[in-house]
XYZ file of N, CA and C in Angstrom:
504
model
N 92.130 83.639 91.601
C 93.496 83.959 91.245
C 94.431 82.927 91.873
N 95.349 82.421 91.091
C 96.286 81.410 91.581
C 97.262 82.035 92.571
N 97.742 81.215 93.475
C 98.718 81.686 94.458
C 99.997 82.091 93.754
N 100.597 83.153 94.238
C 101.843 83.631 93.667
C 102.989 82.734 94.101
N 103.924 82.515 93.223
C 105.120 81.759 93.569
C 106.324 82.661 93.394
N 107.476 82.223 93.907
C 108.682 83.034 93.769
C 109.038 83.244 92.307
N 108.713 82.298 91.448
C 109.013 82.463 90.024
C 108.192 83.585 89.399
N 106.999 83.838 89.928
C 106.136 84.878 89.383
C 106.711 86.272 89.588
N 107.526 86.477 90.605
C 108.009 87.824 90.896
C 109.323 88.140 90.193
N 109.968 87.154 89.624
C 111.276 87.373 89.022
C 111.139 88.088 87.693
N 111.910 89.142 87.488
C 111.922 89.759 86.165
C 113.033 89.114 85.350
N 113.047 89.372 84.075
C 113.982 88.668 83.189
C 115.439 88.959 83.531
N 115.735 90.087 84.165
C 117.109 90.420 84.498
C 117.672 89.663 85.686
N 116.837 88.969 86.460
C 117.299 88.285 87.663
C 117.120 86.777 87.623
N 116.607 86.215 86.544
C 116.263 84.791 86.528
C 117.460 83.872 86.758
N 118.662 84.302 86.389
C 119.831 83.440 86.555
C 120.535 83.670 87.893
N 120.003 84.546 88.738
C 120.588 84.831 90.044
C 119.744 84.181 91.139
N 120.361 83.895 92.286
C 119.587 83.302 93.391
C 118.489 84.253 93.862
N 117.385 83.691 94.276
C 116.296 84.470 94.848
C 116.750 85.005 96.202
N 116.522 86.293 96.452
C 116.976 86.930 97.685
C 115.780 87.247 98.580
N 115.797 86.681 99.781
C 114.699 86.841 100.729
C 115.244 87.389 102.044
N 114.492 88.303 102.646
C 114.833 88.789 103.983
C 113.731 88.351 104.939
N 114.109 87.841 106.093
C 113.159 87.403 107.110
C 113.224 88.385 108.266
N 112.096 89.010 108.554
C 112.005 89.993 109.628
C 111.274 89.377 110.805
N 112.016 89.032 111.845
C 111.406 88.494 113.058
C 110.775 89.618 113.865
N 109.770 89.270 114.651
C 109.150 90.233 115.549
C 110.031 90.466 116.760
N 109.596 91.339 117.667
C 110.378 91.585 118.882
C 110.568 90.291 119.665
N 111.770 90.082 120.211
C 112.011 88.851 120.975
C 111.249 88.877 122.294
N 110.245 88.051 122.376
C 109.440 87.934 123.587
C 109.295 86.457 123.906
N 109.049 86.125 125.166
C 108.865 84.706 125.504
C 107.719 84.096 124.697
N 107.906 82.858 124.288
C 106.873 82.084 123.592
C 106.446 82.673 122.254
N 107.323 83.416 121.576
C 106.991 83.899 120.242
C 107.835 83.153 119.217
N 107.286 83.032 118.022
C 107.995 82.375 116.930
C 109.139 83.256 116.465
N 110.326 82.686 116.392
C 111.495 83.371 115.856
C 112.123 82.427 114.843
N 112.275 82.911 113.621
C 112.922 82.095 112.591
C 114.424 82.316 112.691
N 115.164 81.245 112.944
C 116.606 81.330 113.148
C 117.335 80.541 112.074
N 118.551 80.980 111.779
C 119.327 80.403 110.685
C 119.509 78.883 110.769
N 119.875 78.278 111.897
C 120.071 76.814 111.902
C 118.816 76.040 111.485
N 117.668 76.440 112.005
C 116.420 75.739 111.648
C 116.045 75.990 110.195
N 116.236 77.219 109.728
C 115.914 77.523 108.334
C 116.833 76.775 107.382
N 118.134 76.765 107.695
C 119.076 76.030 106.839
C 118.672 74.567 106.728
N 118.326 73.958 107.838
C 117.915 72.552 107.831
C 116.655 72.358 106.981
N 115.675 73.237 107.147
C 114.431 73.123 106.377
C 114.680 73.342 104.888
N 115.529 74.299 104.556
C 115.789 74.595 103.147
C 116.573 73.482 102.462
N 117.478 72.839 103.197
C 118.254 71.735 102.607
C 117.349 70.592 102.163
N 116.211 70.444 102.803
C 115.325 69.328 102.482
C 114.398 69.636 101.303
N 114.512 70.804 100.725
C 113.641 71.181 99.607
C 114.491 71.574 98.403
N 114.538 70.693 97.430
C 115.368 70.924 96.253
C 115.047 72.235 95.548
N 113.780 72.600 95.484
C 113.378 73.803 94.758
C 113.952 75.075 95.382
N 114.385 75.016 96.646
C 114.885 76.202 97.328
C 116.402 76.233 97.451
N 117.076 75.268 96.861
C 118.541 75.272 96.915
C 119.062 76.522 96.196
N 120.088 77.131 96.754
C 120.654 78.332 96.162
C 119.951 79.608 96.596
N 118.940 79.482 97.391
C 118.225 80.635 97.916
C 119.160 81.417 98.835
N 119.156 82.723 98.721
C 119.938 83.565 99.627
C 118.972 84.273 100.560
N 119.288 84.271 101.857
C 118.405 84.976 102.772
C 119.184 85.643 103.888
N 118.577 86.700 104.404
C 119.115 87.412 105.557
C 118.017 87.440 106.617
N 118.423 87.672 107.855
C 117.479 87.676 108.972
C 117.762 88.893 109.846
N 116.704 89.548 110.307
C 116.865 90.587 111.322
C 115.736 90.457 112.335
N 115.898 91.141 113.455
C 114.925 91.083 114.545
C 114.434 92.493 114.821
N 113.131 92.649 114.953
C 112.535 93.930 115.322
C 112.913 94.208 116.771
N 113.742 95.218 116.974
C 114.174 95.550 118.331
C 113.335 96.678 118.928
N 112.219 96.974 118.274
C 111.372 98.061 118.734
C 111.739 99.388 118.102
N 112.788 99.389 117.303
C 113.215 100.611 116.625
C 112.674 100.659 115.208
N 113.592 100.821 114.261
C 113.186 100.936 112.862
C 112.832 99.602 112.223
N 113.059 98.521 112.895
C 112.739 97.170 112.446
C 113.662 96.681 111.341
N 113.607 97.291 110.181
C 114.380 96.786 109.043
C 115.784 97.380 109.022
N 116.754 96.627 108.482
C 118.095 97.189 108.302
C 118.045 98.413 107.381
N 119.085 99.238 107.415
C 119.122 100.456 106.602
C 119.141 100.149 105.111
N 119.741 99.020 104.728
C 119.770 98.597 103.326
C 119.460 97.116 103.261
N 118.687 96.729 102.256
C 118.333 95.324 102.078
C 118.461 94.935 100.620
N 119.123 93.830 100.375
C 119.199 93.277 99.030
C 118.228 92.104 98.988
N 116.940 92.424 98.828
C 115.920 91.373 98.886
C 114.803 91.665 97.896
N 114.288 90.595 97.306
C 113.109 90.693 96.446
C 111.846 90.354 97.231
N 112.012 89.573 98.300
C 110.889 89.140 99.125
C 111.242 89.402 100.585
N 110.275 89.915 101.341
C 110.415 89.999 102.794
C 109.334 89.110 103.392
N 109.751 88.203 104.249
C 108.824 87.402 105.045
C 108.873 88.006 106.437
N 107.749 88.512 106.913
C 107.781 89.231 108.178
C 106.858 88.637 109.226
N 107.390 88.517 110.433
C 106.616 88.074 111.583
C 106.150 89.275 112.393
N 106.475 90.481 111.925
C 106.096 91.724 112.599
C 105.465 92.654 111.569
N 104.638 93.576 112.036
C 104.100 94.587 111.115
C 105.265 95.479 110.703
N 105.366 95.744 109.426
C 106.428 96.617 108.936
C 105.812 97.742 108.121
N 106.576 98.800 107.953
C 106.184 99.905 107.087
C 106.613 99.519 105.676
N 105.659 99.122 104.846
C 105.985 98.611 103.512
C 106.583 99.703 102.638
N 106.119 100.943 102.778
C 106.687 102.038 101.990
C 108.172 102.199 102.323
N 108.512 102.121 103.615
C 109.925 102.214 104.014
C 110.697 100.991 103.520
N 110.076 99.824 103.602
C 110.735 98.602 103.125
C 111.095 98.735 101.654
N 110.219 99.336 100.871
C 110.496 99.514 99.443
C 111.641 100.501 99.228
N 111.833 101.437 100.171
C 112.945 102.381 100.063
C 114.274 101.700 100.375
N 114.309 100.867 101.418
C 115.573 100.228 101.812
C 115.879 98.989 100.975
N 114.882 98.470 100.276
C 115.064 97.292 99.408
C 114.489 97.625 98.031
N 115.269 98.289 97.182
C 114.749 98.745 95.886
C 114.219 97.630 94.980
N 114.727 96.403 95.134
C 114.262 95.288 94.297
C 113.058 94.559 94.893
N 112.525 95.059 96.008
C 111.428 94.384 96.701
C 110.189 94.299 95.817
N 109.657 93.074 95.697
C 108.469 92.830 94.876
C 107.330 92.190 95.671
N 107.661 91.630 96.855
C 106.662 90.814 97.538
C 106.923 90.852 99.038
N 105.881 91.113 99.826
C 105.946 91.006 101.282
C 104.963 89.917 101.692
N 105.473 88.916 102.400
C 104.642 87.821 102.926
C 104.594 87.972 104.432
N 103.385 88.105 104.987
C 103.243 88.200 106.433
C 102.854 86.843 107.001
N 103.099 86.670 108.283
C 102.685 85.432 108.948
C 101.401 85.651 109.731
N 100.742 86.755 109.483
C 99.490 87.077 110.156
C 98.456 87.446 109.101
N 97.219 87.655 109.522
C 96.137 87.849 108.558
C 95.923 89.312 108.156
N 96.006 90.259 109.047
C 95.633 91.642 108.744
C 96.720 92.436 108.048
N 96.590 92.634 106.741
C 97.592 93.399 105.998
C 97.004 94.679 105.410
N 95.734 94.930 105.670
C 95.033 96.024 105.012
C 95.708 97.385 105.204
N 96.244 97.652 106.381
C 96.825 98.958 106.643
C 98.316 99.063 106.378
N 98.913 98.061 105.769
C 100.368 98.072 105.607
C 100.847 98.957 104.458
N 99.989 99.245 103.501
C 100.390 100.059 102.357
C 99.145 100.724 101.801
N 99.200 102.049 101.664
C 98.015 102.762 101.187
C 97.680 102.409 99.743
N 98.680 102.365 98.903
C 98.451 102.071 97.491
C 99.420 100.980 97.057
N 98.901 99.966 96.411
C 99.729 98.845 95.977
C 100.312 99.155 94.599
N 101.629 99.324 94.502
C 102.229 99.613 93.197
C 102.057 98.436 92.234
N 102.028 98.735 90.958
C 101.920 97.699 89.933
C 103.094 96.727 90.068
N 102.779 95.427 90.026
C 103.814 94.403 90.098
C 104.281 94.074 91.505
N 103.655 94.676 92.512
C 104.046 94.441 93.901
C 102.943 93.657 94.592
N 103.311 92.712 95.454
C 102.318 91.888 96.145
C 102.543 91.895 97.647
N 101.431 91.909 98.382
C 101.444 91.656 99.818
C 100.526 90.465 100.019
N 101.056 89.414 100.614
C 100.245 88.229 100.882
C 100.266 87.954 102.379
N 99.251 87.228 102.839
C 99.147 86.998 104.277
C 98.939 85.525 104.579
N 98.801 85.246 105.847
C 98.634 83.861 106.289
C 97.190 83.576 106.688
N 96.267 84.331 106.120
C 94.855 84.137 106.450
C 94.438 82.701 106.153
N 93.825 82.083 107.125
C 93.324 80.723 106.938
C 94.325 79.623 107.217
N 95.570 79.971 107.497
C 96.592 78.945 107.686
C 96.290 78.048 108.888
N 95.570 78.578 109.854
C 95.247 77.790 111.045
C 93.795 77.321 111.061
N 93.088 77.460 109.952
C 91.651 77.142 109.925
C 91.373 75.687 110.282
N 92.109 74.767 109.696
C 91.857 73.348 109.960
C 92.132 73.006 111.426
N 93.275 73.470 111.925
C 93.615 73.202 113.325
C 92.634 73.905 114.259
N 92.209 75.106 113.910
C 91.225 75.820 114.719
C 89.895 75.087 114.756
N 89.477 74.565 113.611
C 88.237 73.787 113.563
C 88.313 72.544 114.423
N 89.465 71.875 114.376
C 89.647 70.679 115.208
C 89.602 71.037 116.692
N 90.203 72.175 117.051
C 90.167 72.601 118.451
C 88.733 72.877 118.890
N 87.975 73.566 118.041
C 86.582 73.878 118.383
C 85.781 72.596 118.575
N 85.988 71.618 117.689
C 85.293 70.337 117.835
C 85.686 69.658 119.153
N 86.988 69.639 119.447
C 87.452 69.009 120.690
C 86.877 69.727 121.910
N 86.853 71.057 121.873
C 86.308 71.819 123.001
C 84.812 71.558 123.165
N 84.090 71.492 122.041
C 82.647 71.222 122.119
C 82.388 69.837 122.705
N 83.172 68.846 122.277
C 83.015 67.498 122.831
C 83.339 67.480 124.326
N 84.402 68.185 124.690
C 84.800 68.233 126.092
C 83.687 68.835 126.952
N 83.081 69.901 126.468
C 81.998 70.528 127.231
C 80.742 69.661 127.233
N 80.435 69.042 126.090
C 79.243 68.192 126.011
C 79.342 67.014 126.972
N 80.546 66.484 127.138
C 80.731 65.335 128.031
C 81.150 65.747 129.442
N 81.045 67.040 129.750
C 81.249 67.581 131.091
C 82.642 67.290 131.659
N 83.639 67.290 130.801
C 85.014 67.011 131.237
C 85.487 68.014 132.293
N 85.175 69.314 132.199
C 85.618 70.217 133.271
C 85.108 69.795 134.656
N 83.893 69.269 134.720
C 83.361 68.822 136.013
C 84.137 67.616 136.532
N 84.508 66.708 135.623
C 85.331 65.562 136.039
C 86.668 66.044 136.606
N 87.256 67.061 135.971
C 88.531 67.592 136.456
C 88.363 68.208 137.847
N 87.274 68.950 138.042
C 87.000 69.536 139.363
C 86.796 68.442 140.407
N 86.006 67.431 140.038
C 85.767 66.322 140.970
C 87.073 65.610 141.329
N 87.935 65.444 140.352
C 89.221 64.777 140.618
C 90.024 65.590 141.632
N 90.090 66.917 141.412
C 90.817 67.780 142.350
C 90.220 67.707 143.757
N 88.900 67.558 143.807
C 88.206 67.469 145.104
C 88.199 66.047 145.668
N 88.833 65.124 144.935
C 88.850 63.710 145.316
C 87.427 63.172 145.513
N 86.567 63.559 144.601
C 85.161 63.136 144.657
C 84.827 62.324 143.408
N 83.980 61.352 143.555
C 83.508 60.579 142.410
C 82.001 60.737 142.343
N 81.565 61.486 141.349
C 80.138 61.703 141.149
C 79.830 61.386 139.693
N 79.292 60.225 139.431
C 78.989 59.881 138.043
C 78.093 60.941 137.398
N 78.421 61.279 136.171
C 77.630 62.246 135.410
C 77.061 61.530 134.194
N 75.814 61.755 133.940
C 75.174 61.132 132.790
C 74.609 62.237 131.914
N 74.803 62.104 130.640
C 74.284 63.111 129.728
C 73.822 62.481 128.431
N 73.164 63.266 127.611
C 72.656 62.744 126.336
C 73.790 62.538 125.332
N 73.502 61.813 124.285
C 74.469 61.654 123.196
C 74.457 62.926 122.358
N 75.500 63.112 121.583
C 75.655 64.373 120.862
C 74.544 64.670 119.868
N 73.946 63.640 119.268
C 72.939 63.951 118.253
C 71.665 64.553 118.845
N 71.592 64.679 120.158
C 70.447 65.359 120.774
C 70.697 66.861 120.928
N 71.932 67.310 120.656
C 72.262 68.732 120.742
C 71.997 69.398 119.399
N 71.728 70.685 119.459
C 71.537 71.460 118.237
C 72.612 72.535 118.193
N 73.327 72.610 117.092
C 74.369 73.617 116.917
C 73.812 74.717 116.024
N 73.902 75.941 116.496
C 73.415 77.067 115.682
C 74.492 78.097 115.496
């Protein structure tokens, strides 16, 4: 199945109106991703296809998460939300995009014409590169070099080349 685009969710009555998106940030915690208007405006200006897009932003404060009323066709959420409630506060809602992988429990029954999509696999390439880097680091005993450096010791380490290892 082809990936859904914003054009796929538009019904004939809204095609001449700007696409309306709501961004739901997760609870504000240190070192968490928060989508903020200045950065989003800058990113959107650089993409012609998204000009005229209307969006609103809210932050999960640990309460009800979503505003009492939403004029949105799409919700992009960085937090788990109650999709049934989201559909109540946003009657035109057609699509929820999460930034995480597990969406199975977000809605018991998927209504016709409604989509929930996730970010499954978005970090696969970077994760694979990290695993390769970590395996190389361990194969070449880099942690021992770091320990020796802290101990101000120089102990040459010799090991086999990688093609002598077996990965299972």
